[in-house]
XYZ file of C-alpha atoms in Angstrom:
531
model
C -39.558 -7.102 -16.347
C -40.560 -3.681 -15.250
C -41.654 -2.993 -11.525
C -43.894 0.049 -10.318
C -41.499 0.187 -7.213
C -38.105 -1.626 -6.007
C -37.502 -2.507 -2.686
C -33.722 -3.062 -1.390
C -33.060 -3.918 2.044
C -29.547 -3.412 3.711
C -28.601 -5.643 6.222
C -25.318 -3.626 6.593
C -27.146 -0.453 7.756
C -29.101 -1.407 10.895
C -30.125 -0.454 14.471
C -32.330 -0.609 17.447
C -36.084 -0.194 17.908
C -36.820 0.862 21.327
C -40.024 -1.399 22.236
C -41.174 1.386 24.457
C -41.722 3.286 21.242
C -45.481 1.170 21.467
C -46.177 2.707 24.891
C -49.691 3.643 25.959
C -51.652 6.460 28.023
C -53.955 6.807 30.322
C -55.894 9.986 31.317
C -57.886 10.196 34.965
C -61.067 11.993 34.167
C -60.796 11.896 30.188
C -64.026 10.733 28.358
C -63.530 6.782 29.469
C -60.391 6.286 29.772
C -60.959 5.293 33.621
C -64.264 4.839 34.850
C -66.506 3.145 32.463
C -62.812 1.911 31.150
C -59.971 0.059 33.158
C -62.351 0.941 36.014
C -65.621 0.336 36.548
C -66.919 -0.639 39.292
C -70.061 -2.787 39.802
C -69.831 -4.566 36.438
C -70.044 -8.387 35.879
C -67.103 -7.484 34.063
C -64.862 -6.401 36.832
C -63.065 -8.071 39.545
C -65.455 -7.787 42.905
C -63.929 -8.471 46.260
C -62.635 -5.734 48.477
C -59.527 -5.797 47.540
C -56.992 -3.050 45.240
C -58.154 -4.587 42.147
C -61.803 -4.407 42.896
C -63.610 -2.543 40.064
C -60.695 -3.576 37.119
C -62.383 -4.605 33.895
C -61.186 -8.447 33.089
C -62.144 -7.811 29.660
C -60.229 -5.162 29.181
C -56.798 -6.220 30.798
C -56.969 -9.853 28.964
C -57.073 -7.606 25.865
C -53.940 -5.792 26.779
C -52.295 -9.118 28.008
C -52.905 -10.231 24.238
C -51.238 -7.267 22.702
C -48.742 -6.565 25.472
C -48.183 -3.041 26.936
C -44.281 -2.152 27.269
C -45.247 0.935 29.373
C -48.409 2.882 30.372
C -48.218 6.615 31.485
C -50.877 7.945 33.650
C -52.274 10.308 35.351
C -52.454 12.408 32.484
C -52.068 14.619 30.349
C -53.556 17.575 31.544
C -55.487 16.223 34.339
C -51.654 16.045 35.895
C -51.031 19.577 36.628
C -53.487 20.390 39.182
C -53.547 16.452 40.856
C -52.588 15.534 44.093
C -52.017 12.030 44.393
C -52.586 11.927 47.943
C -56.019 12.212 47.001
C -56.625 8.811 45.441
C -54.705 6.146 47.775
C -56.484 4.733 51.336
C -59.759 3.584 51.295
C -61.945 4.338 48.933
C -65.190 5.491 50.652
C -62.547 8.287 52.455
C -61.359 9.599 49.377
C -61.707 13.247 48.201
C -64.387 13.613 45.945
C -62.740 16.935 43.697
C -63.704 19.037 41.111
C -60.848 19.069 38.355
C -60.136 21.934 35.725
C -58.615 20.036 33.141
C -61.881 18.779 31.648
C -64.245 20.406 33.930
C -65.285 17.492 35.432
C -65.532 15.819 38.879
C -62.815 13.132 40.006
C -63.870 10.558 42.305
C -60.153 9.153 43.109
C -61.413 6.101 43.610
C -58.929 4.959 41.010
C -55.726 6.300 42.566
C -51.643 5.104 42.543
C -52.606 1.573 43.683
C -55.533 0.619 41.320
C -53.344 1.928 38.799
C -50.405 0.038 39.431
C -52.557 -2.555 40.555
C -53.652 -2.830 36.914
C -49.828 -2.637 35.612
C -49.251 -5.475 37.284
C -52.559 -7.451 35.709
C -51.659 -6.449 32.473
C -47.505 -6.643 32.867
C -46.872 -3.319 31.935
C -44.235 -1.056 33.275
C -45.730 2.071 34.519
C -45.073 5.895 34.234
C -46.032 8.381 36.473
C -46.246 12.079 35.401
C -45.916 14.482 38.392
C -46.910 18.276 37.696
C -43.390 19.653 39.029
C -45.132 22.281 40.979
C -43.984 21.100 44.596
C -41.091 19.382 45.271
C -42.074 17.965 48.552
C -45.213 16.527 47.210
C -43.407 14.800 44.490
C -40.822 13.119 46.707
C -43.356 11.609 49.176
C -45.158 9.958 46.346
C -41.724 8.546 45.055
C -41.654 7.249 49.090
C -44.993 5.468 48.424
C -44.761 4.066 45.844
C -40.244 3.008 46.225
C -39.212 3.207 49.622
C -38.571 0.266 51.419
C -38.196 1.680 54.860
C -40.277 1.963 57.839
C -41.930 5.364 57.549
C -45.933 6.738 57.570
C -46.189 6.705 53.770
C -44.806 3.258 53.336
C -47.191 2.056 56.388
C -49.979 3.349 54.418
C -48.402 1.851 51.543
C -49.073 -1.496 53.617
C -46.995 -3.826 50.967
C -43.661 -4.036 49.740
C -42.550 -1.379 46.954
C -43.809 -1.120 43.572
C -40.476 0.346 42.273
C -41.938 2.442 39.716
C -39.357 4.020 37.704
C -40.136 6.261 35.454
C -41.115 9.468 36.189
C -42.646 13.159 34.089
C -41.146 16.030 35.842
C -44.935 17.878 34.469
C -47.026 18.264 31.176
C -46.951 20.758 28.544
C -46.056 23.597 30.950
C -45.415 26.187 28.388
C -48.950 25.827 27.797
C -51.694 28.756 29.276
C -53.722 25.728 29.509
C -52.330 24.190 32.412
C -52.329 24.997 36.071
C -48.847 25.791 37.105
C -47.788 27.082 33.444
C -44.791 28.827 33.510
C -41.712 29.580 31.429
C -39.074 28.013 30.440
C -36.390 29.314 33.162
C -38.782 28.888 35.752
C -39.346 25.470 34.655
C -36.066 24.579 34.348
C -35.187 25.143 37.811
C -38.146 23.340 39.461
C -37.507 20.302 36.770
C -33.797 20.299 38.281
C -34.994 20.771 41.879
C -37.446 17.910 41.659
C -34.728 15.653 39.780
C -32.620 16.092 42.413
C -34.463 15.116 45.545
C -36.692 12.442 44.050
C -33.446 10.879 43.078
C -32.359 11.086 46.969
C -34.997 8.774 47.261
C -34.663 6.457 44.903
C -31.408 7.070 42.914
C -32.278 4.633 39.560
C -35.302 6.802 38.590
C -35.605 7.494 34.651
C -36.768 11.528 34.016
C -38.882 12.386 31.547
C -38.607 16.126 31.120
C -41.091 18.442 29.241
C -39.854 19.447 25.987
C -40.949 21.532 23.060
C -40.773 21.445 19.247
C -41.640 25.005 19.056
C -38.362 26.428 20.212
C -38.374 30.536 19.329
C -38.607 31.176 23.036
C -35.078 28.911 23.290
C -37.627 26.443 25.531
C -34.905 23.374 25.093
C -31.603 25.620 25.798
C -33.019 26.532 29.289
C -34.112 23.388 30.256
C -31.208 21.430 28.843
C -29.095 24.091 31.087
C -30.976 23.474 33.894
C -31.284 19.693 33.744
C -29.528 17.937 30.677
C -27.654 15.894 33.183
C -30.392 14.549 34.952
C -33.428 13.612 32.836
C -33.547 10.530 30.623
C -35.824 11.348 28.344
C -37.411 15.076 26.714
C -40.921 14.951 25.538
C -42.759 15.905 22.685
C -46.456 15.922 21.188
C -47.956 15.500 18.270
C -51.269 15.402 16.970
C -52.633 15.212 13.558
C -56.152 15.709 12.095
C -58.906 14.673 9.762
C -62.178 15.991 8.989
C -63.521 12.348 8.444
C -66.379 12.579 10.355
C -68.158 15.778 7.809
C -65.753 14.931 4.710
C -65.694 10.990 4.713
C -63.777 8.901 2.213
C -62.373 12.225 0.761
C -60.394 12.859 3.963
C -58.642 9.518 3.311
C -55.356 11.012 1.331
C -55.002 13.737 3.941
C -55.068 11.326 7.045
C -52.597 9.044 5.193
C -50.215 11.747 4.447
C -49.779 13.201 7.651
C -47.019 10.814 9.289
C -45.023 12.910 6.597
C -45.644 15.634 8.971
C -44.986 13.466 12.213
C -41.259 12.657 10.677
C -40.486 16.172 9.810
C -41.364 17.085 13.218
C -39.501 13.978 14.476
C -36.402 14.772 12.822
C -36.198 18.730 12.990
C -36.543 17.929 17.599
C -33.890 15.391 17.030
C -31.182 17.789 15.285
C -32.347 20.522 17.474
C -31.986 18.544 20.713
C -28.771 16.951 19.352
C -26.933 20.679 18.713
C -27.977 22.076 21.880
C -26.873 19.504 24.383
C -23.627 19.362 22.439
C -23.682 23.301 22.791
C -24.862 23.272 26.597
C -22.353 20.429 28.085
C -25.086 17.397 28.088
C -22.753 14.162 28.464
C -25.614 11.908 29.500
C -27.560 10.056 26.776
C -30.842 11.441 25.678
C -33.911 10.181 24.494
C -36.838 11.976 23.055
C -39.930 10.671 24.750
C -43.407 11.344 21.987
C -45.456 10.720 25.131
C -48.839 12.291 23.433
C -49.762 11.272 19.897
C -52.890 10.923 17.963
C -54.353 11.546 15.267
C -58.071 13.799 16.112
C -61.266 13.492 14.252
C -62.548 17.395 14.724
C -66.228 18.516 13.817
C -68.244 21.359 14.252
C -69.395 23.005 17.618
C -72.606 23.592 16.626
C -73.353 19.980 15.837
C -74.790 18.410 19.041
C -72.166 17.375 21.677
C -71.144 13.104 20.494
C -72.420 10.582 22.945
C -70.746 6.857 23.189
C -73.272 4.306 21.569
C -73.331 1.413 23.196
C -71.965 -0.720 20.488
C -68.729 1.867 20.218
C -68.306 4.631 18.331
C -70.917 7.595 18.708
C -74.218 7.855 18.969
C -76.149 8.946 15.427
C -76.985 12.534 15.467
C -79.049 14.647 13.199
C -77.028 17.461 11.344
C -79.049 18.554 8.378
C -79.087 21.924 8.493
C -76.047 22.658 10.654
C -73.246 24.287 9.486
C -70.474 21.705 8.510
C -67.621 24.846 9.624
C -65.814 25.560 11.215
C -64.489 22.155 12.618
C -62.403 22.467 15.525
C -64.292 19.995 18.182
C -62.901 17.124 18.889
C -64.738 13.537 19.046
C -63.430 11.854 21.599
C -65.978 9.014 21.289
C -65.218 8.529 16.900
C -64.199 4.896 16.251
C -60.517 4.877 14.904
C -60.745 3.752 11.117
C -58.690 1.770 8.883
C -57.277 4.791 7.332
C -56.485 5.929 10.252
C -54.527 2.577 10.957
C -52.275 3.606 7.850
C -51.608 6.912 9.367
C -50.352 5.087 12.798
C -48.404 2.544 10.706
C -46.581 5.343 8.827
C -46.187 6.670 12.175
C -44.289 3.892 13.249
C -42.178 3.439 10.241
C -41.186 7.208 10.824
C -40.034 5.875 14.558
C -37.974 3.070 13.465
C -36.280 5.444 11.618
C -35.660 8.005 13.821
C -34.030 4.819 16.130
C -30.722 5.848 14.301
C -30.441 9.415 14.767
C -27.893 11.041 17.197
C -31.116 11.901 19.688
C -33.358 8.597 19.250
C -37.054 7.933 19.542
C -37.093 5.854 22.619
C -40.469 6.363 23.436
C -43.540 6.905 22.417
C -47.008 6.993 24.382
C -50.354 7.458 22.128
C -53.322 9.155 23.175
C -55.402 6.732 24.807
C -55.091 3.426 25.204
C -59.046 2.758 25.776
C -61.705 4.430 24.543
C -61.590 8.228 23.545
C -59.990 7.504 20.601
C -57.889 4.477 21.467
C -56.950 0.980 20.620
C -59.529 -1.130 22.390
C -63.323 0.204 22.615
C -64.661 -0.411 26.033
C -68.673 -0.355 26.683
C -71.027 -1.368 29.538
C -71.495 -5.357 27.480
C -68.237 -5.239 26.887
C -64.679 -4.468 24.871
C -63.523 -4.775 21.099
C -60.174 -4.480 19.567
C -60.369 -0.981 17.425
C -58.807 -1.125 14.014
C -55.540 0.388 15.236
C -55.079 -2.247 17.635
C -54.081 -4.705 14.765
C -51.486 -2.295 13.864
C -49.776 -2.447 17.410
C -50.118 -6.270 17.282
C -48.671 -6.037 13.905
C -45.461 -4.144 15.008
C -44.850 -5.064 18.298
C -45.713 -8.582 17.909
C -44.793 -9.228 14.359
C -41.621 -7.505 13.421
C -37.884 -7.817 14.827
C -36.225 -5.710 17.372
C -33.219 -4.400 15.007
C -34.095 -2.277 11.532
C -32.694 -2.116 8.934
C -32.183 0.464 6.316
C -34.449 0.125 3.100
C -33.781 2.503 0.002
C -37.515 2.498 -1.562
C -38.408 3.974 -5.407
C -41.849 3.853 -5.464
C -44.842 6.153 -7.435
C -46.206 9.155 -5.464
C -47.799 12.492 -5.582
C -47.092 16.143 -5.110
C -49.889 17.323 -2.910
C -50.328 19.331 0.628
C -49.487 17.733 3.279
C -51.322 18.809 6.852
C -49.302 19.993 9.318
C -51.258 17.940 11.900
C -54.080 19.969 13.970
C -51.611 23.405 13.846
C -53.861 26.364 12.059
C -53.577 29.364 10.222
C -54.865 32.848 10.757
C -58.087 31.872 9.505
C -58.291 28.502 11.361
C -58.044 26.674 8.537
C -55.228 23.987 8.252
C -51.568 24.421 8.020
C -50.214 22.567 5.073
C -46.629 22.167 2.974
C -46.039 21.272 -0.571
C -44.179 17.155 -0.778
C -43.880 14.380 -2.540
C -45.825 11.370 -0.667
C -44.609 7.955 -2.111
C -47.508 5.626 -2.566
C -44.993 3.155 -0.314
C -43.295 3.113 2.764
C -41.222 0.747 4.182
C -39.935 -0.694 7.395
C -37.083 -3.740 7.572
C -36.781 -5.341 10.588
C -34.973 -8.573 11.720
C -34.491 -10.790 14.798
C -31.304 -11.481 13.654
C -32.510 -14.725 11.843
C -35.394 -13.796 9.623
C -36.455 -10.707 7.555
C -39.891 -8.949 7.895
C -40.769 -6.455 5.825
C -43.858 -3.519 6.272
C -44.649 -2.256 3.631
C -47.532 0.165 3.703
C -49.657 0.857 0.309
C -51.028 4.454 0.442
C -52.477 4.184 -2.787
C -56.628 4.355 -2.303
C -57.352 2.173 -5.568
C -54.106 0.694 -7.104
C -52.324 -2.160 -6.321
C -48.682 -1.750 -6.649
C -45.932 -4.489 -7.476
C -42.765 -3.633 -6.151
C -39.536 -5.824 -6.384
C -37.146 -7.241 -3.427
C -34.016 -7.655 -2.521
C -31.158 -8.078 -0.088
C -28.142 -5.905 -0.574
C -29.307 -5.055 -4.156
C -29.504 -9.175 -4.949
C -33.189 -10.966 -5.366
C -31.580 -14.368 -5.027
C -30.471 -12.931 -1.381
C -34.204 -13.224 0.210
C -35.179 -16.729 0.350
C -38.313 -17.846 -2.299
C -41.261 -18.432 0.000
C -42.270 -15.854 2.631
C -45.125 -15.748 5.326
C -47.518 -13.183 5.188
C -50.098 -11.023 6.917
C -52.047 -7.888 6.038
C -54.546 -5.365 8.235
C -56.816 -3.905 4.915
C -60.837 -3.561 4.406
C -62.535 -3.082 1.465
C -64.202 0.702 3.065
C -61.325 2.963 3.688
C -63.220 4.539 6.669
C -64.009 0.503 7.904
C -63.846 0.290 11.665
C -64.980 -1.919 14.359
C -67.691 -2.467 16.978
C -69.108 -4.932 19.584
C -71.081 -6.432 16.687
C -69.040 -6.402 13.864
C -65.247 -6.397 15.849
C -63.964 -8.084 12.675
C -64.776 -5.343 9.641
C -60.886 -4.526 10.254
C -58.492 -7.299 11.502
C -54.967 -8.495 10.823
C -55.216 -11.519 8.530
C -52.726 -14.605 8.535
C -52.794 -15.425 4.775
C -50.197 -17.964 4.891
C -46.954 -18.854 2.921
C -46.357 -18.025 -0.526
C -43.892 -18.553 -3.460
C -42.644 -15.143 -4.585
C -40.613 -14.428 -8.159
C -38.352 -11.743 -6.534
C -41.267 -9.178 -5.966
C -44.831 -8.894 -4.673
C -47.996 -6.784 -5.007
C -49.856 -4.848 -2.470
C -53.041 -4.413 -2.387
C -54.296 -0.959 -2.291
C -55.241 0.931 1.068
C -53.236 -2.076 3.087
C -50.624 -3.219 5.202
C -48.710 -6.353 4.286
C -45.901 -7.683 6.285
C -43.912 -10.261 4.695
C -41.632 -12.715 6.770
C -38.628 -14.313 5.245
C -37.007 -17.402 7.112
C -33.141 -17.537 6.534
């Protein structure tokens, strides 16, 4: 018999998947991601009382409880360059009311270090703080609050035992104009080494995570790898794609599918570079790269009027006729995630596992946001819903094995452009490269015991029957196999308060298999094999 596609899995060829490559974000003043999100005080939906966890949202952290959050960064994001955590800890009613210039918006701080690691601890998450790395001294007393266990002011006003927080962002995106305290990279470099130093003399088993950049012509990684190679843990990246979903609909669905191509490229081209120049610069300590911002943005046009959070998620229905549908550059932070963008974050994923065996791993990985503007769970005034990309973290983090293994895939595809995420030409019109995207992809996990293997179907309309095996033998993978699969008949399916279930991950039970298996078009099937 002839198969579209052939599947074989390697158990010889295996390694690690960091679980903090399913890490979340949080952003202080960023279009819900606080207040009217984890926070929001007032609401039969949050805890009352007067204590730290007054104002949490109970809906929202039993959601995360169910999925399980391995690690949370916060404050930002951009919001972190020009905050001053002092700001947001001691009683509320004394707290700074500020204006902030990341989003041009006013910060309360009545969500400050405690609340937030308040909430860590509700939802059993381990948290990351991002500093800006423009003053040293600033930095260290906040690594006193929150970790030292002496008798000093900061700790008094700490008023219970430490939180031992451990990892730590020496800034964000400082190469950028954009933020408050941009600089470049030899200036950075110093201050990243200065601040690694002495918040270490505080608490000597923080993890770093450094800023890093893919773009390296002005030799950004050399000078801070100089600088600091020996000290950090970790060296960020972000990555962002894009879709035009929101004027172009179902026709946008290839495009948003085929961009975790880009994501890999990326992925691995940061890796090699990273790789060659801490071998060239002297860096004996293990590295990690850290993708602590990652999304995928639904843009529009300016001139359409500004999106507004319905009530039932997503964004309230506006009148365009007439508007011009270009340039699209906005971005909607209030668009509900679809299921095609699901199979983007899947692919996403698959690209991570993978990258868990190069010389400079994936280790991990932080997408932008956890709630609301344009994250996993959908929070509103009545209450919270699992967004379609939340199956897909249950799905991987839940449902596959710690340890991957290597899976050589022939499968049907198509030569076509493939976006180079949100990253524009001279014209503002999207950056794109010629490849081949294979109407499969594959991840093999294992706990050891059993097989489970993801197997994403890119193809909008065909199903595709592909056949399996184990070291290039069908009789290898046991007969029967469990299953589950995220899929919706609409491509651009997502889900709200009142209809949370238009895109959910579906037990369908054990089946019989003849040494292969179909998959349904636009899906994602995971099937579990019991050795």
């Amino acid at each position: 018999m002839t198969f579209a596609a052939t599947i074989d899995i390697h158990s010889d060829r295996q390694h690690a998947i960091d679980p903090m490559i399913y890490g979340h974000f949080l952003e202080s003043a960023f279009f819900g991601n606080i207040e009217g999100g984890v926070f929001d005080e007032g609401s039969p939906l949050a805890y009352g009382g007067d204590d730290v966890r007054s104002g949490l949202r109970t809906d929202v952290i039993e959601l995360c409880r169910e999925l399980g959050l391995p690690i949370v960064r916060w404050p930002g994001g951009n919001f972190t360059s020009a905050y001053h955590w002092e700001d947001g800890i001691g009683p509320r009613p004394g707290r700074p009311r500020r204006l902030e210039l990341a989003w041009g918006s006013e910060e309360t701080n009545r969500f400050g270090t405690d609340e937030f690691l308040a909430w860590c601890a509700e939802v059993g998450t381990e948290p990351y703080l991002a500093h800006s790395c423009r003053d040293v001294d600033e930095a260290v007393r906040w690594v006193e609050y929150t970790n030292y266990a002496g008798d000093t002011e900061y700790t008094r006003r700490r008023g219970r035992p430490p939180y031992g927080v451990k990892y730590w962002g020496l800034g964000n995106e400082v190469y950028g104009d954009w933020q408050m305290g941009h600089r470049p990279a030899a200036a950075y470099a110093a201050d990243a080494a200065e601040h690694a130093r002495f918040m270490r003399a505080v608490d000597p088993s923080l993890k770093f995570i450094a800023v890093g950049k893919t773009d390296d012509r002005d030799g950004w990684t050399d000078a801070v790898l100089r600088a600091v190679g020996n000290e950090i843990d970790y060296l960020s990246f972000h990555l962002y794609g894009a879709t035009t979903q929101l004027i172009d609909g179902a026709s946008e669905y290839d495009a948003i599918v085929a961009q975790s191509l880009y994501f890999e490229q990326q992925i691995v081209e940061y890796s090699d570079l990273v790789a060659a120049v801490a071998a060239r610069t002297g860096v004996e300590r293990p590295l990690g790269l850290a993708l602590d911002e990652w999304n995928i943005r639904h843009v529009e046009p300016a001139s359409w009027p500004e999106p507004q959070p319905s009530d039932d998620g997503g964004t309230v229905t506006r009148n365009v006729d007439g508007l011009p549908d270009r340039p699209a550059h906005r971005v909607n932070r209030w668009s509900p995630r679809t299921l095609a963008d699901a199979l983007f974050y899947a692919g996403v994923f698959h690209a991570l596992h993978r990258a868990g065996a190069r010389e400079v791993p994936v280790t991990m990985a932080n997408t932008v946001n956890l709630l609301n503007a344009n994250g996993v769970i959908v929070a509103r005034p009545n209450g919270s819903v699992r967004a379609a990309t939340y199956h897909v973290w249950d799905l991987y983090q839940n449902h596959l094995g710690p340890i991957a293994l290597a899976a050589d895939v022939r499968a049907p595809g198509r030569l076509t452009a493939v976006r180079q995420g949100d990253e524009r030409d001279h014209r503002g019109e999207f950056r794109s490269f010629p490849a081949t995207v294979p109407d499969l992809d594959v991840s093999a996990t294992t706990d050891g015991q059993a097989i489970r293997v993801a197997v994403i179907n890119r193809h909008r309309d065909s199903a595709i029957r592909a056949e399996l095996t184990l070291d290039g033998r069908r009789e290898e993978l046991p007969a029967r196999c469990g299953i589950k699969r995220l899929s919706a008949d609409d491509v651009l399916a997502s889900n709200s308060l009142s209809a949370p279930d238009a895109v959910v991950l579906r037990d369908l039970g054990t089946e019989e298999l003849d040494g292969s298996y179909e998959f349904p078009p636009h899906s994602i099937t995971v099937l579990s094999f019991e050795r």
